[in-house]
Every structure is written in C-alpha cells, then in structure tokens.
mmCIF file of C-alpha atoms in Angstrom:
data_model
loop_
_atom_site.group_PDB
_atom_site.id
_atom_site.type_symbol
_atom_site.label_atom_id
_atom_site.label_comp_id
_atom_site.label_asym_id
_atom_site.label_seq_id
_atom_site.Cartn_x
_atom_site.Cartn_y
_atom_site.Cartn_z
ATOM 1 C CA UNK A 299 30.741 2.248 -70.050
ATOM 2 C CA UNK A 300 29.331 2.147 -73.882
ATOM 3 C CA UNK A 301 30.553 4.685 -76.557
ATOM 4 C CA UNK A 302 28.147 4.761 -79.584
ATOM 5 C CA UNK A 303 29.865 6.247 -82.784
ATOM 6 C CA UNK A 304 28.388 6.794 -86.233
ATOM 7 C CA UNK A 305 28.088 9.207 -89.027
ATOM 8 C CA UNK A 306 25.738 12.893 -88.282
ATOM 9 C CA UNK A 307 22.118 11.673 -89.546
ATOM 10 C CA UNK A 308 22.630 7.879 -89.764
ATOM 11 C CA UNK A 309 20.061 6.312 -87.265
ATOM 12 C CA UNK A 310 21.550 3.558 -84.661
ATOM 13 C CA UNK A 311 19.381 0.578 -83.140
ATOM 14 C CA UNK A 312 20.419 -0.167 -79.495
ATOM 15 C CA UNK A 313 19.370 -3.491 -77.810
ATOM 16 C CA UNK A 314 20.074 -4.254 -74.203
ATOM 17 C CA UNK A 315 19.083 -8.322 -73.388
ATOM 18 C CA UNK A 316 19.451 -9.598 -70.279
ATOM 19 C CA UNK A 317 18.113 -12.371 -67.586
ATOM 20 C CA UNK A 318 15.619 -12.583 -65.138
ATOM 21 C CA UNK A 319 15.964 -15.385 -62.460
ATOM 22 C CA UNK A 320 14.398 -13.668 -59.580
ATOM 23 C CA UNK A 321 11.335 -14.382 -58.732
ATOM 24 C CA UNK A 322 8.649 -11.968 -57.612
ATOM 25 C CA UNK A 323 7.340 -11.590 -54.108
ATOM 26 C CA UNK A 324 3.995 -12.113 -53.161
ATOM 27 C CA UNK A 325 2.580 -10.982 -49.763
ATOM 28 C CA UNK A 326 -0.788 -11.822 -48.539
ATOM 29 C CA UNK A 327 -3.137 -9.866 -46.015
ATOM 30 C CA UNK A 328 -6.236 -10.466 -44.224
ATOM 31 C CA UNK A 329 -8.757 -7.929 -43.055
ATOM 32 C CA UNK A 330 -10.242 -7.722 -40.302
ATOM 33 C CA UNK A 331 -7.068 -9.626 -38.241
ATOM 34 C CA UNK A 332 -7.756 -13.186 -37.129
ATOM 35 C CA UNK A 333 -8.439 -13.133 -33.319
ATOM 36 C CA UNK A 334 -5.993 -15.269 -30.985
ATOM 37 C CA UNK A 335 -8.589 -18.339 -31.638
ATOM 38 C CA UNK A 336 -8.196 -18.019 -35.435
ATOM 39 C CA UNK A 337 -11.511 -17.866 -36.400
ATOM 40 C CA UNK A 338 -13.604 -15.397 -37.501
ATOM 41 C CA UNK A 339 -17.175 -14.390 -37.537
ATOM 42 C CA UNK A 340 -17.530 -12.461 -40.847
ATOM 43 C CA UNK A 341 -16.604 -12.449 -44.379
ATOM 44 C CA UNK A 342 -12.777 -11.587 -44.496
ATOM 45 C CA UNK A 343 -10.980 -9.593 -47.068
ATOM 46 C CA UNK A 344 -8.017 -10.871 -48.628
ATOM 47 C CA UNK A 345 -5.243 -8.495 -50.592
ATOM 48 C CA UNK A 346 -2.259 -9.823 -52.149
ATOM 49 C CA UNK A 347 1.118 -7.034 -52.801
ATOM 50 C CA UNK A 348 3.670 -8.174 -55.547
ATOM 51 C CA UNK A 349 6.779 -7.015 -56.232
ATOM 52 C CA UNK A 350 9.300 -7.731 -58.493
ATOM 53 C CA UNK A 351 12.860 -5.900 -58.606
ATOM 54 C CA UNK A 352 13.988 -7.241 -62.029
ATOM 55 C CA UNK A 353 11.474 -7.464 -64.919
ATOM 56 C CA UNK A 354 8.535 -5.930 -63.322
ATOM 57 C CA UNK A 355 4.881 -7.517 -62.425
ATOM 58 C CA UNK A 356 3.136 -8.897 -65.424
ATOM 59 C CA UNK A 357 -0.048 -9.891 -62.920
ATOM 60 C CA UNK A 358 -0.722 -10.029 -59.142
ATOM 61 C CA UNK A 359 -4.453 -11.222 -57.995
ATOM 62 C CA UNK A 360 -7.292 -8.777 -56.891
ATOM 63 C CA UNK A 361 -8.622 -8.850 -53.544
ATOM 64 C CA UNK A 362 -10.985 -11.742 -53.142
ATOM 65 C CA UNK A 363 -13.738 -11.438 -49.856
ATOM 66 C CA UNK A 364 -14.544 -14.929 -48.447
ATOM 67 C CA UNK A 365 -18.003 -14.977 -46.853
ATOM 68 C CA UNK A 366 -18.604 -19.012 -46.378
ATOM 69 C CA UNK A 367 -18.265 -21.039 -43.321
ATOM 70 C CA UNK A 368 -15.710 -23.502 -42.731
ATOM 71 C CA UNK A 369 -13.134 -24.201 -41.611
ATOM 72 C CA UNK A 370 -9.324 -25.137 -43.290
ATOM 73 C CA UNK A 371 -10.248 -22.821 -46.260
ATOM 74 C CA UNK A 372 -7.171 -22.186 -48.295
ATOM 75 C CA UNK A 373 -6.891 -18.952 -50.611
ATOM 76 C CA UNK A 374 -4.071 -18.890 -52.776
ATOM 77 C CA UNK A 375 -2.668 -16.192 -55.114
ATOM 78 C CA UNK A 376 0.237 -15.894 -58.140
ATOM 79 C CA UNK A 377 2.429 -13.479 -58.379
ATOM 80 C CA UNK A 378 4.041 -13.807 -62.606
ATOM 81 C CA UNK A 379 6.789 -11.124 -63.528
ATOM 82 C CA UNK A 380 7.183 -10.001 -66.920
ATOM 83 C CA UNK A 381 10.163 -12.879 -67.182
ATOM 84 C CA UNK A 382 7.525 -15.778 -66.894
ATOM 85 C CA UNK A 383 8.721 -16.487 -63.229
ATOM 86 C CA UNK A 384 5.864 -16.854 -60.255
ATOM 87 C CA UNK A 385 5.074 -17.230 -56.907
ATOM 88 C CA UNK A 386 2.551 -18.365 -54.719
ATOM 89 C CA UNK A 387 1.273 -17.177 -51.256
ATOM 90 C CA UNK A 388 -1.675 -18.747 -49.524
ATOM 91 C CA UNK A 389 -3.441 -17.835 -46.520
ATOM 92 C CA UNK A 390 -5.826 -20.285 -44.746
ATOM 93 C CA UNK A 391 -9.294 -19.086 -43.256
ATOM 94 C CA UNK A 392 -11.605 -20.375 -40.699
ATOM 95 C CA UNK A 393 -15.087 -18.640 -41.032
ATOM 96 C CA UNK A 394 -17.749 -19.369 -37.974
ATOM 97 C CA UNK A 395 -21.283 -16.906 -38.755
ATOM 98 C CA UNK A 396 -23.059 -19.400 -36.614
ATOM 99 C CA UNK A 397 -24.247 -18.856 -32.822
ATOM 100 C CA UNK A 398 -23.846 -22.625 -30.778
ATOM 101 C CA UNK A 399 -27.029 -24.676 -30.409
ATOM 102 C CA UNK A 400 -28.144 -23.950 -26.924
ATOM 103 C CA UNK A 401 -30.830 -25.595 -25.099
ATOM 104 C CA UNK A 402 -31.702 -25.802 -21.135
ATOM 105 C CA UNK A 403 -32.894 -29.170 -18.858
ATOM 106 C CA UNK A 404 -34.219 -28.929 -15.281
ATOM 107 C CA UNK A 405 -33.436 -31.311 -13.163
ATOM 108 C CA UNK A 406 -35.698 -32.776 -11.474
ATOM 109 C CA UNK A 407 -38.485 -32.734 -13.743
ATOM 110 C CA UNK A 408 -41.182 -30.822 -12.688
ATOM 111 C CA UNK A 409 -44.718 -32.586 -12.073
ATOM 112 C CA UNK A 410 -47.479 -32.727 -14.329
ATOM 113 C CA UNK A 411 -48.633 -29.223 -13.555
ATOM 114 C CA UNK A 412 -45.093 -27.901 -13.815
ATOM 115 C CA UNK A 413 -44.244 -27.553 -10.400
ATOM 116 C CA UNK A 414 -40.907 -28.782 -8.326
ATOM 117 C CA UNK A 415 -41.017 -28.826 -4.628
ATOM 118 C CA UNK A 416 -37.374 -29.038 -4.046
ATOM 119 C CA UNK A 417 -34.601 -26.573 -5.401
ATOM 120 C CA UNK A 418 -34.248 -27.329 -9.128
ATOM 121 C CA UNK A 419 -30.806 -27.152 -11.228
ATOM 122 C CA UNK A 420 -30.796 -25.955 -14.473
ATOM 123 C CA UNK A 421 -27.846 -27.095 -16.901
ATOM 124 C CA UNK A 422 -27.147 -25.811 -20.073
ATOM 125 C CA UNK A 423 -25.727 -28.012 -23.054
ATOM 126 C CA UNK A 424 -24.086 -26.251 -26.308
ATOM 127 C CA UNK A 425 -22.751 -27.952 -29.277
ATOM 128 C CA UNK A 426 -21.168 -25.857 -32.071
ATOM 129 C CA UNK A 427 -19.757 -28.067 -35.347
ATOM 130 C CA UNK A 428 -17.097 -25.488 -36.536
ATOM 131 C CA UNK A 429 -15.418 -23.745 -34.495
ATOM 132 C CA UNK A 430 -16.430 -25.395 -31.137
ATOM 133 C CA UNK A 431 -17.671 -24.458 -28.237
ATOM 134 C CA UNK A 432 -15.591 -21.496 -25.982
ATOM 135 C CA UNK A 433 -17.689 -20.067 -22.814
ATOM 136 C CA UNK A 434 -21.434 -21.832 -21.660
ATOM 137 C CA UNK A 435 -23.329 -21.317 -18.617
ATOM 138 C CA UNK A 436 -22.327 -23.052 -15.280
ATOM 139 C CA UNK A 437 -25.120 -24.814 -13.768
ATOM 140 C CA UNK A 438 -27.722 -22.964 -11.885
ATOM 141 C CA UNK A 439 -29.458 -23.889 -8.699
ATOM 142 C CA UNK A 440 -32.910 -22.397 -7.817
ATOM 143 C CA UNK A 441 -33.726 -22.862 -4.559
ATOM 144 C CA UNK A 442 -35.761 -19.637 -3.683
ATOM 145 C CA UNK A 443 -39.673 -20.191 -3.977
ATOM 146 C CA UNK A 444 -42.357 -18.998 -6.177
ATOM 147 C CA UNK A 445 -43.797 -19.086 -9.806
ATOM 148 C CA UNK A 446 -41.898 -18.383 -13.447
ATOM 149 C CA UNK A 447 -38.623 -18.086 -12.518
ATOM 150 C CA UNK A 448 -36.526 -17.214 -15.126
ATOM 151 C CA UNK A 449 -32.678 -18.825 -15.599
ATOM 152 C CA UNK A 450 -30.658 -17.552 -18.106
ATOM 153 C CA UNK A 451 -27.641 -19.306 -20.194
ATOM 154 C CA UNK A 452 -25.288 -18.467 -22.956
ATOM 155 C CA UNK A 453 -22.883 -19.929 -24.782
ATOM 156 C CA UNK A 454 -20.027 -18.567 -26.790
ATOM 157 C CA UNK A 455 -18.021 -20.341 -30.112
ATOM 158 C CA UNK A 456 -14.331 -19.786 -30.047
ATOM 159 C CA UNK A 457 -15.262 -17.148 -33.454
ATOM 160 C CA UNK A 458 -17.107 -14.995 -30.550
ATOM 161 C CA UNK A 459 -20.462 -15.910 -31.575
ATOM 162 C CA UNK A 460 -23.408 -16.277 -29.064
ATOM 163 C CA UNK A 461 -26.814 -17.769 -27.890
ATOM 164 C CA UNK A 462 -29.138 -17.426 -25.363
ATOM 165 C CA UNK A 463 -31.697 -18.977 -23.797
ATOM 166 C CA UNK A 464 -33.905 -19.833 -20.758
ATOM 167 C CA UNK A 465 -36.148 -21.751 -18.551
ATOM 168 C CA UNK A 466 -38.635 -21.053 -16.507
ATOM 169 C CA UNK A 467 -39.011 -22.826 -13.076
ATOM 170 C CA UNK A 468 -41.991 -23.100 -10.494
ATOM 171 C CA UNK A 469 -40.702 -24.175 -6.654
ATOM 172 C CA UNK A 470 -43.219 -24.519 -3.966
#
C-alpha cells in the first residue's frame, strides 16, 4: 500500500514506472478454411488478433485478401505493444483459380472420313501445374455402333477445380 500526505491545496505529482518484457500475441486466421488438400480455389481472407496483457497494442495488421495463384505464399503480420516488443505470425497459402488442361485421344485413329470399324477407347490426359491433378476420367470403351457418339471426361485439381471435355466417335 501507498499513503500520500501533504498540506490542504498543495498539488502532488504521482509517477508509477514500470517494465514490460512480455511480448504480445499475435493470432492469425484464414477465411474460407483450407480444405483437407490445402489449397484453395478463391481469394482468401486473412485477419490477424493481438493482444497484449501488459502495455497494451501499439499496432496489429489489417486484414489483407490474397487473390493470386501459387503456391508456398507466405503472409506474415507484427504484432508491437506500446513497450516496443513484437511478434510475428505467418500463415502460408496455396491459391489454385485454374481448371486442369484436359484434352481427349481415340484410339485407334479413325480413317480419313472419321470412321472406326472396331470398338474405339477414348483416354483422357490432364495436367494441372499448381496444385496437381486429383480425379480424371477412366478410359472409355465404345463398342456400340453408329454415328457422333459423344464421350465425356473430367478432371479435377486437388483445389476442387474442374474441366470438361469430349469426343465424338463414329463405329460401323
């Protein structure tokens, strides 16, 4: 305890100093959630939270939204209490807004008037160059006669993003 004693009407100047050591907290936050593949398809929010028990915050960062592709992107934030002590919380991202190249082949070849007289298989191939490559399209076989037969194929990127296309096959 403090006692404070003076004479009635004089005025009295108190100063309380002390230390701050502790450093603040920083906590960082991503919206939406990364999926279980950890990447995501759209821009993604992130919030930092700062706390500091001693001195106070002096600054904590704003919200920054990440819209650009790639992968490995680190976003980093400071947390500085009114003492002059920080800390730092970063949160890496992996952004995929692009559907896999897609593209069909029939094998065999069709003739020159684009005909097959044997059942025809129809393989898809998908590259993607971020996040790679989850889900494509088995094989098909066609073996059922007749003209413009469409066969179908997607692919999916581990971010959830898709293509389709297709072929058309003649078998007589």
């Amino acid at each position: 305890s403090v006692a404070v004693r003076g004479a009635p009407g004089s005025g009295i100047t108190l100063q309380v100093s002390g230390l701050d050591e502790d450093l603040p907290t920083i906590t960082a936050t991503t919206t939406p959630l990364p999926p279980a593949t950890g990447w995501q398809q759209a821009p993604v929010t992130v919030r930092f939270r700062c706390a500091d028990r001693t001195s106070g915050i002096l600054s904590c960062p704003a919200s920054s939204t990440v819209a650009t592709a790639g992968a490995q992107q680190t976003i980093t934030g400071t947390a500085v209490d009114r003492a002059g002590n920080t800390a730092t919380q970063a949160v890496t991202l992996n952004i995929d807004t692009t559907p896999p190249d897609l593209a069909p082949s029939v094998d065999p070849a069709p003739n020159s008037r684009g005909w097959h007289k044997t059942p025809v298989t129809v393989r898809f191939a998908a590259t993607d160059s971020l996040s790679g490559v989850a889900v494509v399209t088995p094989p098909v076989t066609v073996t059922a006669e007749g003209a413009n037969r469409g066969v179908s194929g997607t692919a999916t990127d581990r971010a959830g993003n898709s293509s389709t296309v297709s072929a058309t096959v003649n078998i007589d």
